Coordinates of C-alpha atoms in Angstrom, one line a residue:
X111 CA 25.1 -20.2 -10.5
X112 CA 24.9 -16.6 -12.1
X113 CA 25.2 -13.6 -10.3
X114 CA 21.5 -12.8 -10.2
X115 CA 20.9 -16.2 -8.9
X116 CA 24.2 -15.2 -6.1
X117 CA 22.6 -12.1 -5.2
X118 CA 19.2 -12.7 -5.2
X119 CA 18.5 -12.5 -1.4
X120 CA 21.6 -10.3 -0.7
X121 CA 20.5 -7.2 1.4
X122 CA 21.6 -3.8 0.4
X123 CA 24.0 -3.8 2.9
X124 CA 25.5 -6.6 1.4
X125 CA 25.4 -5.6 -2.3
X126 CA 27.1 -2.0 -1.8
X127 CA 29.5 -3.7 0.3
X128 CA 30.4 -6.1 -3.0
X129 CA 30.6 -3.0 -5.1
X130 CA 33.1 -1.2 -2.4
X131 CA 35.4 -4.1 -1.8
X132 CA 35.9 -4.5 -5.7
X133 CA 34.4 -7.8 -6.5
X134 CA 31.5 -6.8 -8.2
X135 CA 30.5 -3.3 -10.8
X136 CA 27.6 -1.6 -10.5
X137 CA 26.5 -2.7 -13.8
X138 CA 27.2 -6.0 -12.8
X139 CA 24.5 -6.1 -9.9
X140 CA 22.4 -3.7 -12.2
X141 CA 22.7 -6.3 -14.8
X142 CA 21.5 -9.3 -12.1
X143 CA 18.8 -7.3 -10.8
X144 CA 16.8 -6.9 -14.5
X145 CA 17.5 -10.1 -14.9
X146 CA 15.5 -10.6 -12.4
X147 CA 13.1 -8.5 -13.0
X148 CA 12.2 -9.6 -16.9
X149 CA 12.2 -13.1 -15.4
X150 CA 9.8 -12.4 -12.9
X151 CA 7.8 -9.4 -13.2
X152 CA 5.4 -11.0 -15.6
X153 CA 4.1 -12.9 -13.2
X154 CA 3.9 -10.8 -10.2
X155 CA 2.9 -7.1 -12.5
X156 CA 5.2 -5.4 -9.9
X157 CA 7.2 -2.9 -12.0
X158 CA 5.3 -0.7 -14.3
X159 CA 7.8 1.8 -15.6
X160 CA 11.4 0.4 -16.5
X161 CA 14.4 2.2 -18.2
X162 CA 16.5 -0.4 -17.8
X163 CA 19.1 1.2 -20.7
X164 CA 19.5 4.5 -19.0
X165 CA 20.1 2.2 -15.6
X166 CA 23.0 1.1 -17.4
X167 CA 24.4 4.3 -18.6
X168 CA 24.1 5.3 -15.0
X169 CA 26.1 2.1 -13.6
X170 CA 28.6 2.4 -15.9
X171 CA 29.6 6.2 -15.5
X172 CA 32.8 6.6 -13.7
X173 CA 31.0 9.4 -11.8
X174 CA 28.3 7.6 -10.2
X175 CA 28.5 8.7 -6.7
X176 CA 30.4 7.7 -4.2
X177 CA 27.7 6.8 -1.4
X178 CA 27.5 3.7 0.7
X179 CA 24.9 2.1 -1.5
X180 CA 26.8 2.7 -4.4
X181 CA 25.8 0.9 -7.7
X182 CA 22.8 -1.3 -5.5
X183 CA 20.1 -1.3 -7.4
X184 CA 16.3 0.0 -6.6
X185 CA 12.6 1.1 -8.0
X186 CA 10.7 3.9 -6.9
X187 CA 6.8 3.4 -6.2
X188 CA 4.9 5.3 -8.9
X189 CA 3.3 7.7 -6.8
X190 CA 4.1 11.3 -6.2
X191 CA 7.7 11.1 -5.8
X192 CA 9.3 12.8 -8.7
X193 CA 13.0 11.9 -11.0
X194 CA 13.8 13.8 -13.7
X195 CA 12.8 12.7 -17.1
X196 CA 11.3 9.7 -16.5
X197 CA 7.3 8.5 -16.0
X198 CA 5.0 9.5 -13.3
X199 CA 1.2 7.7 -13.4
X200 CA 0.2 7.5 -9.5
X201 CA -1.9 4.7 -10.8
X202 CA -4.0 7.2 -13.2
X203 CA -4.9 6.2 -16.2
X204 CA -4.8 10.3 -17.3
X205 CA -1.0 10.5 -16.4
X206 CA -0.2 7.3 -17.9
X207 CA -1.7 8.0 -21.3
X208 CA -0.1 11.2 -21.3
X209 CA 3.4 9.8 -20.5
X210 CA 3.9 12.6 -18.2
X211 CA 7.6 13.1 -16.8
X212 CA 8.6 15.5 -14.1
X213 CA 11.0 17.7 -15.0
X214 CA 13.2 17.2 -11.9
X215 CA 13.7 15.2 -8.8
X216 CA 12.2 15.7 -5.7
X217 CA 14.6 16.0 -2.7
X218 CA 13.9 12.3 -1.7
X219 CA 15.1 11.4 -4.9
X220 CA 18.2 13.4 -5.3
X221 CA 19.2 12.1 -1.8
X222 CA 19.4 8.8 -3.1
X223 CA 20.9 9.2 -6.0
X224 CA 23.5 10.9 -4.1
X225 CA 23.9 7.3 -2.0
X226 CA 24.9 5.8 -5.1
X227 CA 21.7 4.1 -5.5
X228 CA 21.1 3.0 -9.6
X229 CA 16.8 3.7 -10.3
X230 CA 15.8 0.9 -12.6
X231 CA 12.0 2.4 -12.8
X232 CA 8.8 2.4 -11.3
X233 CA 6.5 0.1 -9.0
X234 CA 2.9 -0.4 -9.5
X235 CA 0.5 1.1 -6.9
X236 CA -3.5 2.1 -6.4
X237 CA -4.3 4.5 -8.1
X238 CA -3.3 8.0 -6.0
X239 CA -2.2 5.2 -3.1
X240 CA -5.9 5.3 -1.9
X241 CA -6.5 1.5 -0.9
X242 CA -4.4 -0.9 0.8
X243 CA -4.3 -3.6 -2.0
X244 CA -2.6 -2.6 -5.5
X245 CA -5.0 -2.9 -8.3
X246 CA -5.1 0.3 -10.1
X247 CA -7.5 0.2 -14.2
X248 CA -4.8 1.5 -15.1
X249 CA -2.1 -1.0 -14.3
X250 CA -3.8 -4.3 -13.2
X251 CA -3.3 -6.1 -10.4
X252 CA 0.3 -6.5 -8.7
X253 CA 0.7 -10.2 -7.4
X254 CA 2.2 -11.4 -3.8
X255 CA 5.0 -13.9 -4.7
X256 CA 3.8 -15.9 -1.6
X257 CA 0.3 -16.6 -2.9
X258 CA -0.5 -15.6 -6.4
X259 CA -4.1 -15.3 -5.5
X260 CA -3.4 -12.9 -3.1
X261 CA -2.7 -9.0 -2.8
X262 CA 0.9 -8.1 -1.6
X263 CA -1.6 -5.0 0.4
X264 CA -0.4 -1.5 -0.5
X265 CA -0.2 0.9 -1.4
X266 CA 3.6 0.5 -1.9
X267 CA 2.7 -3.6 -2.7
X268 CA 4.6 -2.9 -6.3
X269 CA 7.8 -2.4 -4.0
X270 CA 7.1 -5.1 -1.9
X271 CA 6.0 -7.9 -4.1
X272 CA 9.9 -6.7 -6.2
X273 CA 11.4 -7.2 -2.6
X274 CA 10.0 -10.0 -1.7
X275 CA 10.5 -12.0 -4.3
X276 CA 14.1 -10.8 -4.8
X277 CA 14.1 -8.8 -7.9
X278 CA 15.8 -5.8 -5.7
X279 CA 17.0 -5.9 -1.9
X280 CA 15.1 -2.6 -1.2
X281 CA 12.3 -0.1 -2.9
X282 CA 11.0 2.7 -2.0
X283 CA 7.8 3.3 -0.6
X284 CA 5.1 5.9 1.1
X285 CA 2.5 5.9 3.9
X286 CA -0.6 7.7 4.4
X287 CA -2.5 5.0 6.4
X288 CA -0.8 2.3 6.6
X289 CA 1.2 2.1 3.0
X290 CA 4.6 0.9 4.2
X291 CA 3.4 -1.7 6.7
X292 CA 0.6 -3.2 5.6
X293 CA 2.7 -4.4 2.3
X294 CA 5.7 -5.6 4.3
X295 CA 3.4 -7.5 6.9
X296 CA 1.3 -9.1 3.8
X297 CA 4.9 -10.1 2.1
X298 CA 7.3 -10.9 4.8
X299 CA 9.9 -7.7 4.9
X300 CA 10.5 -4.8 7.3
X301 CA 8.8 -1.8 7.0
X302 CA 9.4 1.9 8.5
X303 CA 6.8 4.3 8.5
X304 CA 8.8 7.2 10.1
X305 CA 7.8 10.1 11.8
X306 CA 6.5 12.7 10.7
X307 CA 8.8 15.3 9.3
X308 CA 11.4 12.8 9.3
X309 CA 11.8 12.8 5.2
X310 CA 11.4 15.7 3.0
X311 CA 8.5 15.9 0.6
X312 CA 9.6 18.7 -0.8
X313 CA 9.2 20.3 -3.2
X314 CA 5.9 19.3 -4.4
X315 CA 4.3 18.0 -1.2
X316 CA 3.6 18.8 2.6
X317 CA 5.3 17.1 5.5
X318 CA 2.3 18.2 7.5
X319 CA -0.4 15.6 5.9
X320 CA -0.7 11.7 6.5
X321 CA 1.8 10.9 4.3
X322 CA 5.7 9.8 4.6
X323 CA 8.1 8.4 2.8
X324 CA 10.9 5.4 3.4
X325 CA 11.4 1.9 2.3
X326 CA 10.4 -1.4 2.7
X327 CA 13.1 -4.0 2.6
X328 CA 14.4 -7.4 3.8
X329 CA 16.3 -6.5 6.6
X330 CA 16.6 -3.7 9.6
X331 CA 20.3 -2.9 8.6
X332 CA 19.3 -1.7 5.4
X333 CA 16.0 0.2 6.9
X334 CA 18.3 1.8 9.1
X335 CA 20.9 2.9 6.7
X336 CA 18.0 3.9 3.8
X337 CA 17.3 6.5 6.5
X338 CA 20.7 7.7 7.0
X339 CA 21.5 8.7 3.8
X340 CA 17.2 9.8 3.3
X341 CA 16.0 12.0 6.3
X342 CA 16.4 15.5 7.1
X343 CA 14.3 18.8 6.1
X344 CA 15.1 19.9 3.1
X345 CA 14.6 23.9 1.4
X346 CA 11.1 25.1 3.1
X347 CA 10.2 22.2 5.1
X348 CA 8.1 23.0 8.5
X349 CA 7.5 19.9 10.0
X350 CA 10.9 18.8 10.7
X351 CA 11.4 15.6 13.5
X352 CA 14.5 16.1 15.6
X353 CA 17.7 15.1 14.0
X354 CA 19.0 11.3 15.7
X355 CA 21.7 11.5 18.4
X356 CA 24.1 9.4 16.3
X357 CA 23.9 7.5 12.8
X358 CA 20.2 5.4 12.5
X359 CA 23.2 2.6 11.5
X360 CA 24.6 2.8 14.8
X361 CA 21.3 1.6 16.5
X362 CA 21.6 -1.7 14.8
X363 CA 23.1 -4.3 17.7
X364 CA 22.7 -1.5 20.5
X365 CA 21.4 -2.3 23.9
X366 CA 17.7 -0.9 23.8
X367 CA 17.4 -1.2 27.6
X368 CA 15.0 -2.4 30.0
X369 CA 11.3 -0.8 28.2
X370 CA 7.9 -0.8 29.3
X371 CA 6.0 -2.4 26.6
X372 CA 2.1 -2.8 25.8
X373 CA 0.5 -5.8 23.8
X374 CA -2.6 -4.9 22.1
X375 CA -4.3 -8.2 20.4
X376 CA -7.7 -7.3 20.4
X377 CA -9.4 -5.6 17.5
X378 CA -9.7 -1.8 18.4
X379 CA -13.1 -1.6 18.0
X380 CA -14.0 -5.1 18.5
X381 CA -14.4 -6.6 15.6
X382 CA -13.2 -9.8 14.6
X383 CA -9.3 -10.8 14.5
X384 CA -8.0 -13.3 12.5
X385 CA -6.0 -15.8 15.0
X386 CA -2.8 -15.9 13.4
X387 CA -2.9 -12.1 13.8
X388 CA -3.9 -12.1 17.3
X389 CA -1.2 -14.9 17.9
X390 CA 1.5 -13.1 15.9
X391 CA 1.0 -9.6 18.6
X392 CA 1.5 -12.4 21.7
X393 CA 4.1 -14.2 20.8
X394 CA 5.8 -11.0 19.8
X395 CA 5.1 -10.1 23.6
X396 CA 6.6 -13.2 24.8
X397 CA 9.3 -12.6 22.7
X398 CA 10.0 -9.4 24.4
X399 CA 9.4 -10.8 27.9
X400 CA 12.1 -12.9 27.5
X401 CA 14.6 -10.6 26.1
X402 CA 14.1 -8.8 29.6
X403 CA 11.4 -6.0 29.0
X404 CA 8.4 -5.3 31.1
X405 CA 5.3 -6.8 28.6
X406 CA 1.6 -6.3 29.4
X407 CA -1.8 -6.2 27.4
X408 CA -2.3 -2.8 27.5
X409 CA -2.6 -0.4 25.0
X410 CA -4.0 3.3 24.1
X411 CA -7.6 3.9 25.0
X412 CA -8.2 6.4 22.4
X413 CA -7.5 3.3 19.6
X414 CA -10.8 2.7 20.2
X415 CA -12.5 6.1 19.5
X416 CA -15.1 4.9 17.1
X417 CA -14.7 9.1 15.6
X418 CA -11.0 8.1 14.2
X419 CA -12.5 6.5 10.8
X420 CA -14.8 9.3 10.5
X421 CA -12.0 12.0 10.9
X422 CA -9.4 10.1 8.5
X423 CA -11.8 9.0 5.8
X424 CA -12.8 13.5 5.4
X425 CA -8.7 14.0 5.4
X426 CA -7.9 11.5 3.0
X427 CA -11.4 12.6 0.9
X428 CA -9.7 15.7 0.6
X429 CA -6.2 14.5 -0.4
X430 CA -7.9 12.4 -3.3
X431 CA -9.8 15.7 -4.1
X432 CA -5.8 17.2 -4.5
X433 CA -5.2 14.3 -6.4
X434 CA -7.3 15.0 -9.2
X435 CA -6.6 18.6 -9.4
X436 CA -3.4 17.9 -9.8
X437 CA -3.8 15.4 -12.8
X438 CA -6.2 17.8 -14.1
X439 CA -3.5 20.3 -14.1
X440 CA -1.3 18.3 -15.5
X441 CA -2.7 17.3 -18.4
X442 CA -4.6 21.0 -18.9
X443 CA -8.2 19.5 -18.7
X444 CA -10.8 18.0 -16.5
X445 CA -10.4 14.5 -16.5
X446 CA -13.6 12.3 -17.8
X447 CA -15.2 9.2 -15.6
X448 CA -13.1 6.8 -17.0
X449 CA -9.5 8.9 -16.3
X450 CA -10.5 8.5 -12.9
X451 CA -11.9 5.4 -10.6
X452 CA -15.2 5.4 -9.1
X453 CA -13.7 5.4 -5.7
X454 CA -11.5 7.9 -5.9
X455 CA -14.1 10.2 -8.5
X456 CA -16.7 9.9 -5.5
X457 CA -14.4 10.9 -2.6
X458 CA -13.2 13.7 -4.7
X459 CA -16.7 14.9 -5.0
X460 CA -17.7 14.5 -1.4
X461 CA -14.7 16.7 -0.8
X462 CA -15.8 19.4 -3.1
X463 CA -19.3 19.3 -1.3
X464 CA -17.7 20.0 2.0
X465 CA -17.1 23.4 3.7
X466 CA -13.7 24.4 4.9
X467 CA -15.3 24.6 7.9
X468 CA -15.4 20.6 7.4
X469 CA -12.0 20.1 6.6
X470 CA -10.9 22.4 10.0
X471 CA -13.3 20.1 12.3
X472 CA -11.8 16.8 10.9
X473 CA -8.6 18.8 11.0
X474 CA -8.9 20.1 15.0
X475 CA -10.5 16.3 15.7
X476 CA -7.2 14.8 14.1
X477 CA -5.3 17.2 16.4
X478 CA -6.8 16.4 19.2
X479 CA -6.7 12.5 19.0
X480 CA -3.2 13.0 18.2
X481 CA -2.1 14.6 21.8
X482 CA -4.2 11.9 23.8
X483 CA -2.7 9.5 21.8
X484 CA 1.2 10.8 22.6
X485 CA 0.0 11.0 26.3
X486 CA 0.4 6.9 26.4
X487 CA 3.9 7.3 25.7
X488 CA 4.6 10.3 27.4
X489 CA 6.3 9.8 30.6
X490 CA 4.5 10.7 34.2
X491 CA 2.9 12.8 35.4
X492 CA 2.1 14.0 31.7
X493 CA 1.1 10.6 30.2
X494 CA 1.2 7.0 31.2
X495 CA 5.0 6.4 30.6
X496 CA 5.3 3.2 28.3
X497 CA 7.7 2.8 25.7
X498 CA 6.5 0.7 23.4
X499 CA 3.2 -0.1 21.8
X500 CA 2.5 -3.8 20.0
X501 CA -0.1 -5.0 17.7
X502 CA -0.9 -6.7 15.1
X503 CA 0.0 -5.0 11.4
X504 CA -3.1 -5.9 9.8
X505 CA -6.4 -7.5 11.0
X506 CA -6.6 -10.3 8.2
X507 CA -4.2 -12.4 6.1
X508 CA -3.5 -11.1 2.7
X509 CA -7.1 -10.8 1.1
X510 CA -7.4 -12.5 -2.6
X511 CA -7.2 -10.1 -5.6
X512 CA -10.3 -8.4 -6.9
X513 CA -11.7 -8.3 -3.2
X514 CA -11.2 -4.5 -3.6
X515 CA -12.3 -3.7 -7.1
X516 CA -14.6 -1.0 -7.7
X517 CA -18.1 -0.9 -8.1
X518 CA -20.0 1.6 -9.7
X519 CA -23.2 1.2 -8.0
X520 CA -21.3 1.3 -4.5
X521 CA -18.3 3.3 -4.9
X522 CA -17.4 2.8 -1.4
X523 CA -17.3 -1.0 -1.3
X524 CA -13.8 -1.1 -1.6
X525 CA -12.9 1.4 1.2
X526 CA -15.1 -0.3 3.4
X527 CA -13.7 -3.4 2.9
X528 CA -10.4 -1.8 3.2
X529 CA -11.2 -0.6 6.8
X530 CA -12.1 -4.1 8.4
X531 CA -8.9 -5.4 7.7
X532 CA -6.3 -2.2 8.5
X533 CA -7.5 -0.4 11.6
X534 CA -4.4 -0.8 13.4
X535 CA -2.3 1.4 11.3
X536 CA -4.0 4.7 10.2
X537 CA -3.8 6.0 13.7
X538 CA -0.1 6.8 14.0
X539 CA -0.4 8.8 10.6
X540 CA -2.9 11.0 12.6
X541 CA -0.6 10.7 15.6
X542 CA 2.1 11.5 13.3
X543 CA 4.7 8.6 15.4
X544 CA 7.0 6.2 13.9
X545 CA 5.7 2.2 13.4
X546 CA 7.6 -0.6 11.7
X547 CA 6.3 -3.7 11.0
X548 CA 8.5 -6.9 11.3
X549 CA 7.9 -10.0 9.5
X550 CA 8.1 -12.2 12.7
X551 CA 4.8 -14.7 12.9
X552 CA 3.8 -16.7 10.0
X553 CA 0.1 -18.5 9.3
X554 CA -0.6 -21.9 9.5
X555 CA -0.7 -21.4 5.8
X556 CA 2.8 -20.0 5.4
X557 CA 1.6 -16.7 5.1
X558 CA 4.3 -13.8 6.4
X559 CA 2.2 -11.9 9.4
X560 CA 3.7 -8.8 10.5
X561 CA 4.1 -6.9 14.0
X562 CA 3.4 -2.9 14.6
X563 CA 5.9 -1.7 17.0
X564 CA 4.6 1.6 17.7
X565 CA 7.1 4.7 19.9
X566 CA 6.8 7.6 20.6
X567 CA 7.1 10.7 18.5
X568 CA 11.2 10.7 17.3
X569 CA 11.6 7.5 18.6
X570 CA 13.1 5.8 15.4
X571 CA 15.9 4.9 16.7
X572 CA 14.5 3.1 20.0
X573 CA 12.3 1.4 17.0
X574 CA 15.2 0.0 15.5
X575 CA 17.4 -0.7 18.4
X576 CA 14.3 -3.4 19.4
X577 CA 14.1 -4.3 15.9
X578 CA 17.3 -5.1 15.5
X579 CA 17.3 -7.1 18.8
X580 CA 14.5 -9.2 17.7
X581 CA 15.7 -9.9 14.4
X582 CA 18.8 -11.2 15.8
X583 CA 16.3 -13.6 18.3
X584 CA 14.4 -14.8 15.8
X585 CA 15.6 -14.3 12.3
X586 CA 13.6 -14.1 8.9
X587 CA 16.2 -14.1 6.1
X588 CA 16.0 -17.7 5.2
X589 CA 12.2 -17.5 4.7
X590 CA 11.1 -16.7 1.4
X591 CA 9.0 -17.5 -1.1
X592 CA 9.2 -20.1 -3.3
X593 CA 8.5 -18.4 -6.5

């Protein structure tokens, strides 16, 4: 067996600790993981970008740092987050003819390069991470490795189709409605959308949008210590979560207590469920029961505010609108119809069209849904006092590829379709609260089904305190796919 083969389904964790005890290099797991990857990738379309040489150079250099994920090896998801030198599409057929390269890392970035982590390039994604399924013109369609047919979801479903079929043990990712979560519930693997302020943007972007950034991997440990050596505000940050009592590490096997926890497995505006979905949210519940927490159906009324899609869909109009100012700026010219997809050219337009007076409606609506959403977890006499909110991740099993495509005479097809199968996510970007989804339910297919765990604003580490216990009570690791 070769080392790629022997390492294939090790966890981050796992890898760094190799490195640190002496039995492996870094360019020894570097090494494994392309192997991987050029066995694999042409099937699945997952990695886009690749400077496998310079990966190398980096492994090899007696000066590659000293963190605790020293020499493991990792992809960033080709939108938005910037590392010196090397190529930047978000998906956009503009950026990706121009070969454009950012000219220095964003914080995210730099942070983990200071773990020790060894880049090895870039995963696919929608094009400006508008759709929950990853099949950008420019790029073509990225493949789940449980079902080739199907979508690994996205927009970070580059990362996880590379996770989940072993290529790395852990890839970064973003999420602006749902981006983290939706791809780990459609491929089996943990996913963290954390709060709010949690992880820099800087210096490009804005904490104070939808948007975060984390990971998607194969295990809580590593979710846990991704964020260790990740959050934190960095140089003019102003939405800045409260820094964790102790290490995010430390939650990992600690008593979460006695919690109050909801079960939502309804559709939130009652609209058909797909039963493995609704099954995976109860048996999650009974899962909980039994490890001793108080477990009801119940969950936030304002889920059901038929206004939410309305107020998201202007916000995230307006972010595509950024979008393509900022290729255009860029590349120092408007961009033409085919630069840009239909979908996100007519969003950008309806944004243009509207008044700020628009954008600060949709923006006071947003802010307002948000504080009668924290009320559910807020404790008495404030709010209703529960801990923890379930659900399902996603409304559907993975759709098949090409569901999404655009289509010229109805731009908006693919949005639409979008929305019937991810409502349970986009509210907690609004709400701005932390959500992982856990890769606990399977269909009768074999299909990995995820579970939201929703807490309160902060709350990551009560998040991964109950991940951590249910990982442990019914464990995921030996399922994976069989390509």
């Amino acid at each position: 067996m070769t080392l790629a083969d022997e390492t294939r389904w090790m966890d981050a964790t796992e890898q760094a600790a190799l490195v640190r005890a002496g039995d492996v290099h870094p360019t020894e797991l570097v090494t494994a993981a392309v192997e991987r990857i050029e066995q694999m990738n042409p099937t699945l379309n997952a990695v886009v970008s690749q400077w496998f040489d310079e990966a190398l150079g980096w492994a090899a250099d007696p000066d590659l740092p000293g963190g605790p994920l020293r020499g493991v090896p990792f992809l960033l998801k080709d939108l938005s987050t910037a590392m010196a030198g090397q190529p930047l599409s978000n998906g956009n057929r503009a950026l990706k003819d121009a070969g454009w390269r950012p000219p220095a890392d964003s914080t995210l970035v730099a942070r983990y390069r200071a773990a020790g982590l060894v880049i090895l390039g870039r995963t696919n994604t929608p094009e400006f991470g508008t759709l929950p399924v990853t099949e950008p013109e420019a790029w073509g369609p990225t493949r789940n490795p449980w079902d080739l047919s199907r979508t690994p979801g996205g927009s970070s479903g580059g990362s996880a189709a590379a996770v989940a079929a072993g290529m790395v043990p852990v890839a970064h990712a973003s999420d602006g409605g749902g981006s983290i979560r939706i791809p780990a519930s459609c491929c089996g693997l943990v996913g963290l959308k954390v709060s709010q302020g949690r992880t820099s943007m800087g210096p490009g972007r804005d904490e104070s949008g939808l948007s975060v950034e984390h990971v998607v991997a194969r295990s809580v440990r590593d979710t846990a210590l991704l964020l260790d050596v990740s959050h934190g505000p960095g140089v003019g940050d102003t939405v800045i979560a409260s820094p964790p009592a102790r290490p995010y590490a430390a939650e990992i096997g600690a008593d979460p207590g006695r919690l109050r926890i909801g079960v939502q497995s309804t559709h939130p505006l009652g609209l058909p469920l797909d039963p493995a979905c609704a099954e995976a949210a109860r048996t999650a519940g009974k899962l909980l029961a039994s490890l001793g927490h108080d477990v009801d159906e119940a969950w936030p009324a304002m889920q059901a505010d038929p206004s939410l899609p309305v107020h998201f869909t202007r916000l995230w109009a307006t972010q595509r609108a950024l979008a393509v100012a900022r290729v255009e700026e860029i590349v120092g010219r408007p961009t033409t119809d085919d630069e840009v997809e239909a979908l996100n050219r007519v969003m950008a337009e309806h944004a243009r069209q509207s008044s700020a007076l628009d954008l600060a409606l949709a923006q006071a609506a947003a802010s307002n849904f948000r504080r009668a959403l924290h009320a559910w977890w807020a404790p008495p006499p404030a709010g209703d006092g529960w801990d923890l909110l379930v659900t399902p991740t996603v409304a559907e099993l993975p759709p098949r590829i090409g569901e999404h495509a655009n289509d010229p005479s109805d731009p908006m097809a693919p949005m639409r379709r979008a929305g019937r199968w991810v409502p349970f996510t986009p509210a907690f970007n609004l709400s701005g609260q932390p959500a992982i989804s856990l890769p606990l339910h399977e269909s009768p297919e074999g299909l990995p089904v995820g579970v939201q765990l929703v807490a309160a604003y902060g709350g990551e580490d009560a998040l991964l305190r109950v991940a951590a216990q249910l990982e442990a009570a019914s464990p995921w690791a030996h399922r994976q796919p069989s390509l």
